[in-house]
Amino acid sequence: GPSLHSQLATEIRAAVAAEGDLTVAALEKMPLTKSVVWEALRIEPPVAFQYGKAKEDLIVRSSDNKFYIIKKDEMIFGYQPFATKDELVFADAEKFVPDRFVGSDGEKLVQNVYWSNGRETDSPTVNDKQCPGKDLVVLLSRLVVAQFFLRYDSFTCEAEKFLLGSKTTFTSLTKATSAK
């Protein structure tokens, strides 16, 4: 809504003004923008289903301290929203909380975001199935949000479920009242 839009516009425009342009350094001065992107990926992971074959015997621990044994060569299926909307980890897990990942406590929660077939805090390797472009996805998403709020103060939209994801239609855009 308008309150969040105003906060994002203020944060983004201040960081860009301080850096002189929209740079990676400017993006790093936008904790709310980063949090909004992570929250969007947490709420609706782009790839909800993952699967793989266990390469060795595994013991998996859930957030409520239950243990599950997975034997070598067994198929593992994961449904990301079970992890990303776990009420034991995320308060109001079904609700979009823009500043969920701001501050030291928020930064600790980032390890529980699994949109990329692995922890957000992990780096992909050739030995796992984590998305090798995950950092680029987050960076480009932050750039899109920043570019948007450099140009617009606010917007309204209609969101609906569409096929396997969602569809968003912008119904109004308010041009920026202050330039970068």
mmCIF file of C-alpha atoms in Angstrom:
data_model
loop_
_atom_site.group_PDB
_atom_site.id
_atom_site.type_symbol
_atom_site.label_atom_id
_atom_site.label_comp_id
_atom_site.label_asym_id
_atom_site.label_seq_id
_atom_site.Cartn_x
_atom_site.Cartn_y
_atom_site.Cartn_z
ATOM 1 C CA GLY A 1 0.000 0.000 0.000
ATOM 2 C CA PRO A 2 0.895 3.687 -0.039
ATOM 3 C CA SER A 3 2.786 3.588 3.274
ATOM 4 C CA LEU A 4 5.176 0.868 2.083
ATOM 5 C CA HIS A 5 5.480 2.544 -1.322
ATOM 6 C CA SER A 6 6.492 5.790 0.380
ATOM 7 C CA GLN A 7 9.074 4.027 2.566
ATOM 8 C CA LEU A 8 10.572 2.231 -0.450
ATOM 9 C CA ALA A 9 10.649 5.396 -2.569
ATOM 10 C CA THR A 10 12.325 7.359 0.245
ATOM 11 C CA GLU A 11 14.930 4.643 0.919
ATOM 12 C CA ILE A 12 15.727 4.089 -2.757
ATOM 13 C CA ARG A 13 15.934 7.768 -3.687
ATOM 14 C CA ALA A 14 18.136 8.574 -0.669
ATOM 15 C CA ALA A 15 20.558 5.736 -1.467
ATOM 16 C CA VAL A 16 20.746 6.729 -5.140
ATOM 17 C CA ALA A 17 21.292 10.381 -4.202
ATOM 18 C CA ALA A 18 24.086 9.386 -1.797
ATOM 19 C CA GLU A 19 25.838 7.259 -4.438
ATOM 20 C CA GLY A 20 25.088 9.547 -7.382
ATOM 21 C CA ASP A 21 23.450 6.736 -9.380
ATOM 22 C CA LEU A 22 21.784 3.354 -9.024
ATOM 23 C CA THR A 23 24.810 1.170 -8.299
ATOM 24 C CA VAL A 24 25.456 -2.024 -6.364
ATOM 25 C CA ALA A 25 26.756 0.183 -3.525
ATOM 26 C CA ALA A 26 23.446 2.079 -3.582
ATOM 27 C CA LEU A 27 21.510 -1.215 -3.522
ATOM 28 C CA GLU A 28 23.439 -2.247 -0.422
ATOM 29 C CA LYS A 29 22.092 0.870 1.312
ATOM 30 C CA MET A 30 18.511 -0.350 0.776
ATOM 31 C CA PRO A 31 17.717 -2.906 3.503
ATOM 32 C CA LEU A 32 13.940 -2.539 3.148
ATOM 33 C CA THR A 33 14.146 -3.102 -0.615
ATOM 34 C CA LYS A 34 16.247 -6.236 -0.069
ATOM 35 C CA SER A 35 13.805 -7.459 2.577
ATOM 36 C CA VAL A 36 10.819 -6.881 0.269
ATOM 37 C CA VAL A 37 12.472 -8.994 -2.448
ATOM 38 C CA TRP A 38 13.304 -11.833 -0.036
ATOM 39 C CA GLU A 39 9.785 -11.691 1.386
ATOM 40 C CA ALA A 40 8.294 -11.940 -2.111
ATOM 41 C CA LEU A 41 10.484 -14.980 -2.841
ATOM 42 C CA ARG A 42 9.540 -16.474 0.535
ATOM 43 C CA ILE A 43 5.798 -15.957 0.076
ATOM 44 C CA GLU A 44 5.705 -17.341 -3.453
ATOM 45 C CA PRO A 45 8.822 -19.314 -4.407
ATOM 46 C CA PRO A 46 9.252 -19.271 -8.204
ATOM 47 C CA VAL A 47 9.785 -23.032 -8.219
ATOM 48 C CA ALA A 48 7.600 -24.633 -5.565
ATOM 49 C CA PHE A 49 8.515 -28.282 -6.221
ATOM 50 C CA GLN A 50 11.951 -29.888 -6.006
ATOM 51 C CA TYR A 51 13.047 -33.475 -6.150
ATOM 52 C CA GLY A 52 16.212 -35.520 -6.224
ATOM 53 C CA LYS A 53 17.706 -38.869 -5.371
ATOM 54 C CA ALA A 54 19.602 -39.187 -2.098
ATOM 55 C CA LYS A 55 23.300 -39.741 -2.828
ATOM 56 C CA GLU A 56 23.886 -41.080 0.687
ATOM 57 C CA ASP A 57 21.900 -41.887 3.816
ATOM 58 C CA LEU A 58 20.571 -38.655 5.326
ATOM 59 C CA ILE A 59 18.969 -37.543 8.536
ATOM 60 C CA VAL A 60 16.767 -34.492 8.038
ATOM 61 C CA ARG A 61 15.659 -32.417 11.000
ATOM 62 C CA SER A 62 12.504 -30.320 10.830
ATOM 63 C CA SER A 63 12.017 -26.979 12.575
ATOM 64 C CA ASP A 64 10.019 -28.727 15.323
ATOM 65 C CA ASN A 65 12.996 -31.050 16.019
ATOM 66 C CA LYS A 66 11.585 -34.172 14.383
ATOM 67 C CA PHE A 67 14.084 -36.364 12.565
ATOM 68 C CA TYR A 68 13.521 -38.221 9.308
ATOM 69 C CA ILE A 69 15.789 -40.876 7.829
ATOM 70 C CA ILE A 70 16.228 -40.900 4.067
ATOM 71 C CA LYS A 71 18.138 -43.867 2.649
ATOM 72 C CA LYS A 72 20.605 -43.677 -0.227
ATOM 73 C CA ASP A 73 18.868 -43.817 -3.650
ATOM 74 C CA GLU A 74 15.443 -42.900 -2.239
ATOM 75 C CA MET A 75 13.620 -40.089 -4.004
ATOM 76 C CA ILE A 76 13.242 -36.859 -2.049
ATOM 77 C CA PHE A 77 10.422 -34.467 -2.866
ATOM 78 C CA GLY A 78 10.252 -30.962 -1.491
ATOM 79 C CA TYR A 79 7.420 -28.464 -1.521
ATOM 80 C CA GLN A 80 9.104 -25.119 -0.813
ATOM 81 C CA PRO A 81 6.063 -23.353 0.723
ATOM 82 C CA PHE A 82 6.142 -25.902 3.576
ATOM 83 C CA ALA A 83 9.544 -24.495 4.495
ATOM 84 C CA THR A 84 9.009 -20.864 3.559
ATOM 85 C CA LYS A 85 5.673 -20.612 5.374
ATOM 86 C CA ASP A 86 6.603 -22.573 8.491
ATOM 87 C CA GLU A 87 4.817 -20.896 11.442
ATOM 88 C CA LEU A 88 7.513 -22.221 13.790
ATOM 89 C CA VAL A 89 10.084 -20.125 11.922
ATOM 90 C CA PHE A 90 8.144 -17.158 10.500
ATOM 91 C CA ALA A 91 5.595 -15.269 12.598
ATOM 92 C CA ASP A 92 2.479 -14.581 10.511
ATOM 93 C CA ALA A 93 3.956 -16.873 7.848
ATOM 94 C CA GLU A 94 1.048 -16.440 5.423
ATOM 95 C CA LYS A 95 1.239 -12.636 5.631
ATOM 96 C CA PHE A 96 3.548 -10.430 3.539
ATOM 97 C CA VAL A 97 5.717 -8.562 6.070
ATOM 98 C CA PRO A 98 7.913 -6.102 4.122
ATOM 99 C CA ASP A 99 10.525 -5.547 6.840
ATOM 100 C CA ARG A 100 10.705 -9.184 8.007
ATOM 101 C CA PHE A 101 14.406 -9.428 7.017
ATOM 102 C CA VAL A 102 15.571 -5.996 8.245
ATOM 103 C CA GLY A 103 17.985 -5.731 11.178
ATOM 104 C CA SER A 104 20.123 -8.399 12.824
ATOM 105 C CA ASP A 105 17.173 -10.625 13.796
ATOM 106 C CA GLY A 106 15.743 -10.314 10.303
ATOM 107 C CA GLU A 107 19.071 -11.136 8.676
ATOM 108 C CA LYS A 108 19.199 -14.355 10.749
ATOM 109 C CA LEU A 109 15.830 -15.396 9.273
ATOM 110 C CA VAL A 110 17.235 -15.255 5.731
ATOM 111 C CA GLN A 111 18.820 -18.696 6.196
ATOM 112 C CA ASN A 112 15.262 -20.093 6.326
ATOM 113 C CA VAL A 113 14.326 -18.818 2.867
ATOM 114 C CA TYR A 114 14.525 -21.788 0.476
ATOM 115 C CA TRP A 115 13.202 -20.416 -2.830
ATOM 116 C CA SER A 116 16.312 -21.471 -4.803
ATOM 117 C CA ASN A 117 16.402 -25.184 -3.880
ATOM 118 C CA GLY A 118 18.709 -24.378 -0.987
ATOM 119 C CA ARG A 119 19.195 -21.871 1.801
ATOM 120 C CA GLU A 120 19.333 -18.240 0.692
ATOM 121 C CA THR A 121 22.595 -17.958 2.658
ATOM 122 C CA ASP A 122 24.248 -20.892 0.811
ATOM 123 C CA SER A 123 26.267 -20.548 -2.362
ATOM 124 C CA PRO A 124 25.501 -22.969 -5.204
ATOM 125 C CA THR A 125 28.150 -25.538 -6.110
ATOM 126 C CA VAL A 126 28.527 -28.156 -8.851
ATOM 127 C CA ASN A 127 27.711 -30.781 -6.194
ATOM 128 C CA ASP A 128 24.184 -29.583 -5.385
ATOM 129 C CA LYS A 129 20.959 -28.625 -7.136
ATOM 130 C CA GLN A 130 20.741 -25.069 -5.863
ATOM 131 C CA CYS A 131 19.931 -22.500 -8.552
ATOM 132 C CA PRO A 132 23.285 -21.199 -9.861
ATOM 133 C CA GLY A 133 21.654 -17.873 -10.759
ATOM 134 C CA LYS A 134 20.039 -17.268 -7.363
ATOM 135 C CA ASP A 135 22.189 -14.244 -6.511
ATOM 136 C CA LEU A 136 21.517 -12.743 -9.936
ATOM 137 C CA VAL A 137 17.752 -13.255 -9.458
ATOM 138 C CA VAL A 138 17.834 -11.363 -6.149
ATOM 139 C CA LEU A 139 20.060 -8.606 -7.559
ATOM 140 C CA LEU A 140 17.868 -8.108 -10.643
ATOM 141 C CA SER A 141 14.721 -8.138 -8.502
ATOM 142 C CA ARG A 142 16.179 -5.441 -6.269
ATOM 143 C CA LEU A 143 17.116 -3.423 -9.378
ATOM 144 C CA VAL A 144 13.566 -3.706 -10.740
ATOM 145 C CA VAL A 145 12.063 -2.493 -7.451
ATOM 146 C CA ALA A 146 14.600 0.349 -7.261
ATOM 147 C CA GLN A 147 14.024 1.432 -10.869
ATOM 148 C CA PHE A 148 10.270 1.292 -10.325
ATOM 149 C CA PHE A 149 10.325 3.585 -7.286
ATOM 150 C CA LEU A 150 12.748 5.996 -8.932
ATOM 151 C CA ARG A 151 10.021 6.553 -11.528
ATOM 152 C CA TYR A 152 6.817 6.129 -9.521
ATOM 153 C CA ASP A 153 5.595 7.118 -6.060
ATOM 154 C CA SER A 154 2.829 4.544 -5.826
ATOM 155 C CA PHE A 155 0.630 2.123 -7.710
ATOM 156 C CA THR A 156 -2.466 0.019 -7.370
ATOM 157 C CA CYS A 157 -2.863 -3.427 -8.810
ATOM 158 C CA GLU A 158 -5.043 -6.491 -8.905
ATOM 159 C CA ALA A 159 -3.419 -9.823 -8.094
ATOM 160 C CA GLU A 160 -4.934 -13.205 -8.810
ATOM 161 C CA LYS A 161 -3.925 -16.834 -9.075
ATOM 162 C CA PHE A 162 -3.068 -17.743 -12.651
ATOM 163 C CA LEU A 163 -2.177 -21.228 -13.858
ATOM 164 C CA LEU A 164 0.670 -22.363 -11.568
ATOM 165 C CA GLY A 165 1.548 -18.923 -10.229
ATOM 166 C CA SER A 166 -0.023 -15.528 -9.993
ATOM 167 C CA LYS A 167 -0.934 -12.674 -12.306
ATOM 168 C CA THR A 168 -0.633 -8.998 -11.411
ATOM 169 C CA THR A 169 -2.318 -6.227 -13.358
ATOM 170 C CA PHE A 170 -1.356 -2.634 -12.601
ATOM 171 C CA THR A 171 -4.494 -0.508 -12.451
ATOM 172 C CA SER A 172 -2.832 2.844 -11.721
ATOM 173 C CA LEU A 173 0.639 4.395 -11.492
ATOM 174 C CA THR A 174 1.519 7.677 -9.776
ATOM 175 C CA LYS A 175 4.584 9.324 -11.300
ATOM 176 C CA ALA A 176 7.404 10.269 -8.938
ATOM 177 C CA THR A 177 7.079 13.671 -7.358
ATOM 178 C CA SER A 178 10.816 13.847 -6.667
ATOM 179 C CA ALA A 179 13.565 12.857 -9.078
ATOM 180 C CA LYS A 180 16.774 11.021 -8.289
#
